[in-house]
Short mmCIF file of C-alpha atoms in Angstrom, two decimals:
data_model
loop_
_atom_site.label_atom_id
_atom_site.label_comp_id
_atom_site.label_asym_id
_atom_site.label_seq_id
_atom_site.Cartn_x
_atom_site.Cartn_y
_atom_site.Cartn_z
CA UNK O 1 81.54 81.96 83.92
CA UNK O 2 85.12 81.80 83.70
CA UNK O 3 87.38 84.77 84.07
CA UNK O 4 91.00 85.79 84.17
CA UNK O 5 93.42 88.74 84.70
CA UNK O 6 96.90 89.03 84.43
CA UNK O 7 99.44 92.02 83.38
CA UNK O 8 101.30 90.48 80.69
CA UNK O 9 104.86 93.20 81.88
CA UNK O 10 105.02 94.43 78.41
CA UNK O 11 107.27 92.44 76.23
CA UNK O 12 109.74 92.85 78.77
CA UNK O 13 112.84 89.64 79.78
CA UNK O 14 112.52 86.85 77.86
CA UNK O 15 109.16 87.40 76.40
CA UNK O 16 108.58 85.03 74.05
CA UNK O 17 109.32 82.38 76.69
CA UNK O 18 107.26 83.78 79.12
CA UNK O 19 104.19 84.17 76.38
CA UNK O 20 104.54 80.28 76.10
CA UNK O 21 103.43 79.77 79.63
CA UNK O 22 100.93 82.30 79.39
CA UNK O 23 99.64 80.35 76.14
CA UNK O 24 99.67 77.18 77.42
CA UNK O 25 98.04 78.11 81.26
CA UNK O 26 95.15 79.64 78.86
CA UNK O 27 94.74 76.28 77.01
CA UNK O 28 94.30 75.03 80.26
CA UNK O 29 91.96 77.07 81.91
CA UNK O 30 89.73 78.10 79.46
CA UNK O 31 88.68 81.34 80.72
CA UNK O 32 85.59 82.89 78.76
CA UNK O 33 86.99 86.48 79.13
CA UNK O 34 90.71 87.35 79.44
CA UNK O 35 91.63 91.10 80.90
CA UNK O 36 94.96 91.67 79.88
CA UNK O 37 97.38 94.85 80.94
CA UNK O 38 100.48 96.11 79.11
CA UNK O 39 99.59 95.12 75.23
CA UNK O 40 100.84 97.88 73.83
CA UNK O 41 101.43 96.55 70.10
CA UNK O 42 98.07 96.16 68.01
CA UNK O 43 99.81 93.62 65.65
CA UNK O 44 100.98 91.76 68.97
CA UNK O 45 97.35 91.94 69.57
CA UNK O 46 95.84 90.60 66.77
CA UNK O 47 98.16 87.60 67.29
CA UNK O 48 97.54 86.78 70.57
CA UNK O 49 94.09 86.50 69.52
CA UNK O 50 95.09 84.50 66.48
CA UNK O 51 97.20 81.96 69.06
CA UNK O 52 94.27 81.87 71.25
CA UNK O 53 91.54 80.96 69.19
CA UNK O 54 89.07 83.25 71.21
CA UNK O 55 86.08 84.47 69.02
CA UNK O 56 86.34 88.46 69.64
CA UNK O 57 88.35 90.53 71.10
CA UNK O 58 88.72 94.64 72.32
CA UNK O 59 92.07 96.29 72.51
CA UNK O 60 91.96 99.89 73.56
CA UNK O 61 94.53 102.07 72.25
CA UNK O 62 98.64 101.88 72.48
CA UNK O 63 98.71 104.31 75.12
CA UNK O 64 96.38 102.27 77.19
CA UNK O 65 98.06 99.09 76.92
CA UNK O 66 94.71 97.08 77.65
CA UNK O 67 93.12 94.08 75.83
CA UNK O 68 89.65 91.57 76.21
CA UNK O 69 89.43 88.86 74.82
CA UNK O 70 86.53 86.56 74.80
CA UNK O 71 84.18 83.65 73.75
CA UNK O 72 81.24 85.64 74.04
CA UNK O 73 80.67 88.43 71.19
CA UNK O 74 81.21 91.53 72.48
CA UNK O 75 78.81 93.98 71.31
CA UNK O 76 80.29 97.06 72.58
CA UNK O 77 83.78 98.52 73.51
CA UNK O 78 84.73 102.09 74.92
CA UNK O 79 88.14 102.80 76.16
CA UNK O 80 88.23 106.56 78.50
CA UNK O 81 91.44 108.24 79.73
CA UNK O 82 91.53 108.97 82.85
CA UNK O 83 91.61 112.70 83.86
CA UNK O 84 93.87 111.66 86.76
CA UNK O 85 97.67 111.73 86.08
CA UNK O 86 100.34 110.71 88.00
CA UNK O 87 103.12 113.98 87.75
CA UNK O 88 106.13 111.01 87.49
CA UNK O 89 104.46 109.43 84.17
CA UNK O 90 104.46 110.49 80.26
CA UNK O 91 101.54 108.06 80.30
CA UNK O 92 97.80 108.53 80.70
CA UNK O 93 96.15 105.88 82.61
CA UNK O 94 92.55 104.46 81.09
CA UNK O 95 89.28 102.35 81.57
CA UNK O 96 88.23 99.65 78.63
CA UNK O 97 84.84 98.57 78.99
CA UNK O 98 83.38 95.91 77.13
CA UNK O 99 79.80 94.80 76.78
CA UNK O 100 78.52 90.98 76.45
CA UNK O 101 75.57 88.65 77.28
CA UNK O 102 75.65 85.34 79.11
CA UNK O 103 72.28 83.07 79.10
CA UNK O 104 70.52 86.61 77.27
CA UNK O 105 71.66 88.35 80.52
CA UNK O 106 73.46 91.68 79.52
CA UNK O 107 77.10 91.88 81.45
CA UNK O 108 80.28 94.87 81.25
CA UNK O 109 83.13 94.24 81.89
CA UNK O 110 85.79 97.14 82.68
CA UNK O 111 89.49 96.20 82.70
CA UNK O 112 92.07 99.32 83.84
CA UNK O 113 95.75 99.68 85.02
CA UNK O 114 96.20 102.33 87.48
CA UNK O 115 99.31 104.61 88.50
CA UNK O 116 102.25 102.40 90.05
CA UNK O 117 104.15 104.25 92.74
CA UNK O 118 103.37 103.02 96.39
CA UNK O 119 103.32 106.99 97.08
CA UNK O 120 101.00 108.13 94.75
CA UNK O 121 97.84 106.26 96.22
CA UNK O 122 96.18 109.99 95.89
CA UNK O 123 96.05 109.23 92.58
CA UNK O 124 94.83 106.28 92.51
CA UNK O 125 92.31 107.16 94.54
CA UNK O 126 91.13 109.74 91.98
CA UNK O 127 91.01 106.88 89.32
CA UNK O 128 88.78 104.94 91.40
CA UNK O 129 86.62 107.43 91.56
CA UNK O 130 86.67 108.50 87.60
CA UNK O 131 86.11 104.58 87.02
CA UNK O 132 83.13 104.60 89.85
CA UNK O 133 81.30 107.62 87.96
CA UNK O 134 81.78 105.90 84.45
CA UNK O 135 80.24 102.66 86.11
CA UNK O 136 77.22 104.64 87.57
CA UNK O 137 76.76 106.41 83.97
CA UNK O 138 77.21 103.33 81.63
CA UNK O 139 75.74 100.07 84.13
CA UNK O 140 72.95 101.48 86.22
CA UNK O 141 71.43 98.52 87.73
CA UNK O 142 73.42 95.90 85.24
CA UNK O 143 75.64 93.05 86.64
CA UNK O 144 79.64 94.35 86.82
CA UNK O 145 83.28 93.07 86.57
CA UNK O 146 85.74 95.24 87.21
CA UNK O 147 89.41 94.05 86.72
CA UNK O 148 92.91 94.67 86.11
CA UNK O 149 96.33 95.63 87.95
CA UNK O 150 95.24 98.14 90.60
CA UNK O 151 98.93 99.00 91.56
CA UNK O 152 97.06 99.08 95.25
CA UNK O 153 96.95 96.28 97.90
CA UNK O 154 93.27 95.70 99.99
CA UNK O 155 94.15 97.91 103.22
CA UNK O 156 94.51 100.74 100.43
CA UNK O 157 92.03 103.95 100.60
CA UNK O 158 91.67 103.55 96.77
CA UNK O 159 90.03 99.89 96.99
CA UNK O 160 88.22 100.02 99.90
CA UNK O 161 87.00 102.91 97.82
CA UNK O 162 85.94 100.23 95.31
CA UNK O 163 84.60 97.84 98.34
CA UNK O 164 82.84 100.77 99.88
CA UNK O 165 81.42 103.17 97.52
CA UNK O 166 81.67 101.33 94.70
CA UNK O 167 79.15 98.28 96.64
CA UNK O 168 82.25 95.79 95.01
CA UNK O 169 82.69 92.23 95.65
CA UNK O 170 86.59 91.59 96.15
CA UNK O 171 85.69 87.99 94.26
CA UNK O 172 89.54 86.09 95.80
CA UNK O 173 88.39 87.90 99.40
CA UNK O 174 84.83 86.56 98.89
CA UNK O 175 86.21 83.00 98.05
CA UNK O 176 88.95 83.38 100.26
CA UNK O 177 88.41 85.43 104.00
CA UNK O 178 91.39 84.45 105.38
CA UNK O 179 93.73 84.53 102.14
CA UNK O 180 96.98 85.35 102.13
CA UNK O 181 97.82 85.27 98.07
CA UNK O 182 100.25 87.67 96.45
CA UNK O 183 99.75 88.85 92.70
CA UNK O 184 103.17 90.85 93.10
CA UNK O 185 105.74 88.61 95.09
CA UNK O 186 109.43 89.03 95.22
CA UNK O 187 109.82 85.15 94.78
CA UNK O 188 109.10 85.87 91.19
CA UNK O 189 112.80 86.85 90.02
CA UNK O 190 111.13 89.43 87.51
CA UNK O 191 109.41 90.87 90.35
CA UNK O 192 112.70 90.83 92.70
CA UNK O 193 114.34 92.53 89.69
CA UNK O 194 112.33 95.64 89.24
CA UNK O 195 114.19 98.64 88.78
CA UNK O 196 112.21 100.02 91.74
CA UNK O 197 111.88 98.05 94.72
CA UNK O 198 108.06 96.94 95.53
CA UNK O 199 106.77 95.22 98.54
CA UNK O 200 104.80 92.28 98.64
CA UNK O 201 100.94 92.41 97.90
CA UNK O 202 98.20 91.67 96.13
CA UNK O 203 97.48 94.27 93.63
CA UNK O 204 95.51 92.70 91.06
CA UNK O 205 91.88 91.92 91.43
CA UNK O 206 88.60 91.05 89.84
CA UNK O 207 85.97 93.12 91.40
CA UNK O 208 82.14 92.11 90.52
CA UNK O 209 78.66 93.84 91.88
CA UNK O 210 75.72 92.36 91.04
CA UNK O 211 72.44 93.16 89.68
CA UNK O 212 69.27 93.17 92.05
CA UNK O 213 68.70 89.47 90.58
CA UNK O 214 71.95 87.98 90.07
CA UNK O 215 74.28 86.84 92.42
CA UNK O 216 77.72 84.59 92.15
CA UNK O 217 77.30 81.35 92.77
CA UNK O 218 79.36 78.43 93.62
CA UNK O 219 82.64 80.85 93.63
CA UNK O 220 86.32 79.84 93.11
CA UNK O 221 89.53 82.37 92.60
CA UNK O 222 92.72 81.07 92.58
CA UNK O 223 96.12 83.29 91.77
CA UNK O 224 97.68 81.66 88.61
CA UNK O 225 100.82 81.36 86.65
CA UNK O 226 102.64 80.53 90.01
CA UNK O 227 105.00 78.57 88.47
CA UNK O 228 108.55 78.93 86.71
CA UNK O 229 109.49 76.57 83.95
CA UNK O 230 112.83 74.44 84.07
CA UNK O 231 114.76 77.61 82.73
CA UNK O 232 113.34 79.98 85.94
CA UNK O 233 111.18 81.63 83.51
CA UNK O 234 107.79 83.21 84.87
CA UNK O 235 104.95 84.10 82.96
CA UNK O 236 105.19 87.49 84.06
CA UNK O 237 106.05 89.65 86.85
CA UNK O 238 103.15 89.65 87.80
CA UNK O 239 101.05 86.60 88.81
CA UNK O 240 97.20 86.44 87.55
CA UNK O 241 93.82 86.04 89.32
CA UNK O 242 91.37 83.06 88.17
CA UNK O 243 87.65 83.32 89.39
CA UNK O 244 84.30 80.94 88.44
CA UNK O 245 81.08 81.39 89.35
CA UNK O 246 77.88 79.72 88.64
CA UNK O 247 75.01 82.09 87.31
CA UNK O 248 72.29 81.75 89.43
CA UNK O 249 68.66 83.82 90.96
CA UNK O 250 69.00 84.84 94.58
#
């Protein structure tokens, strides 16, 4: 099982550009299931899906900005606003949960964006626990992903909330114990050139629990779309996170 996670930063710079790299570093990776942040055009949607050739795809409202797609059918979809809201954003923030099966095994996948400001981790902290409650009610006992721009780097209450509580796998801390990977790094020039200043971190992750049964396997997660083209051009501001596992029986 191959997944992948990346805010796309709206269609913000050069966009078209940067979707090029994003296109091509799919082609090349192959990821069964994409989580994607900041889609916020349904028509965009449908022809990202077109570009990419994946058989199904879940894209959970404009507000929400967030998008699956996938080579497995999904077979269900539900996308939850947050009660949670940051007082400096218009915006709600939201959960989209998607349901698949891999080798008959039955698998959800949740993909979310939380609030931004490095202040507000309060709040995020309060959509950790909305998105821990709707995992309890909709997966007891099932195998879970949970992925997406957490806005939040590990020392954070709000994902040691995930770690702790939520009985979490960080998958690139798992792989990786003595890491040191950024998913937001001011080396990107879109980064460096957010309106608001951000520090260095790693705020994106791919979180998994498993069931009683399952376990990952074999497991590899790398950050990706590290790399400008010739023009400086970045996929994103943001850079992804890559992991692969091997089903397997403990």
């Amino acid at each position: 099982m191959k997944l992948l996670t990346l805010n796309t930063w709206q269609k913000k710079g050069p966009w078209r550009k940067r979707w090029e790299l994003i296109f091509s570093g799919i082609k090349k990776m192959k990821p069964d299931i994409i989580a994607f942040q900041e889609i916020f055009d349904p028509q965009w949607a449908k022809e990202i899906r077109r570009k990419t050739g994946y058989r199904d795809s879940a894209f959970g409202d404009r507000e929400a900005g967030l998008m699956f797609l996938s080579n497995l059918k999904i077979h269900d979809s539900v996308c939850l606003a947050y009660r949670a809201k940051s007082p400096s954003e218009e915006c709600r923030r939201f959960a989209l949960s998607v349901s698949v099966k891999k080798n008959d095994q039955p698998l959800t996948l949740f993909n979310t964006h939380l609030s931004w400001r490095p202040e507000e981790g309060a709040v995020r902290e309060k959509q950790v626990r909305e998105l821990l409650r709707i995992v309890g009610r909709e997966t007891p006992g099932m195998t879970v992903l949970a992925m997406g721009d957490f806005n939040a780097g590990e020392e954070t209450y709000e994902v040691k909330r995930m770690t702790g509580e939520g009985r979490f796998r960080d998958l690139y801390r798992a792989a990786h114990p003595a890491g040191r990977d950024l998913t937001w790094d001011n080396q990107n020039l879109f980064a460096a050139g957010a309106s608001v200043y951000l520090p260095d971190r790693r705020i994106d992750y791919i979180f998994g629990r498993s069931s009683g049964t399952e376990q990952f396997k074999s497991l590899k997660v790398e950050t990706v779309f590290r790399e400008a083209d010739a023009a400086g051009n970045y996929a994103s501001d943001h850079f992804g996170v890559l992991a692969e596992w091997q089903e397997g029986k403990k």
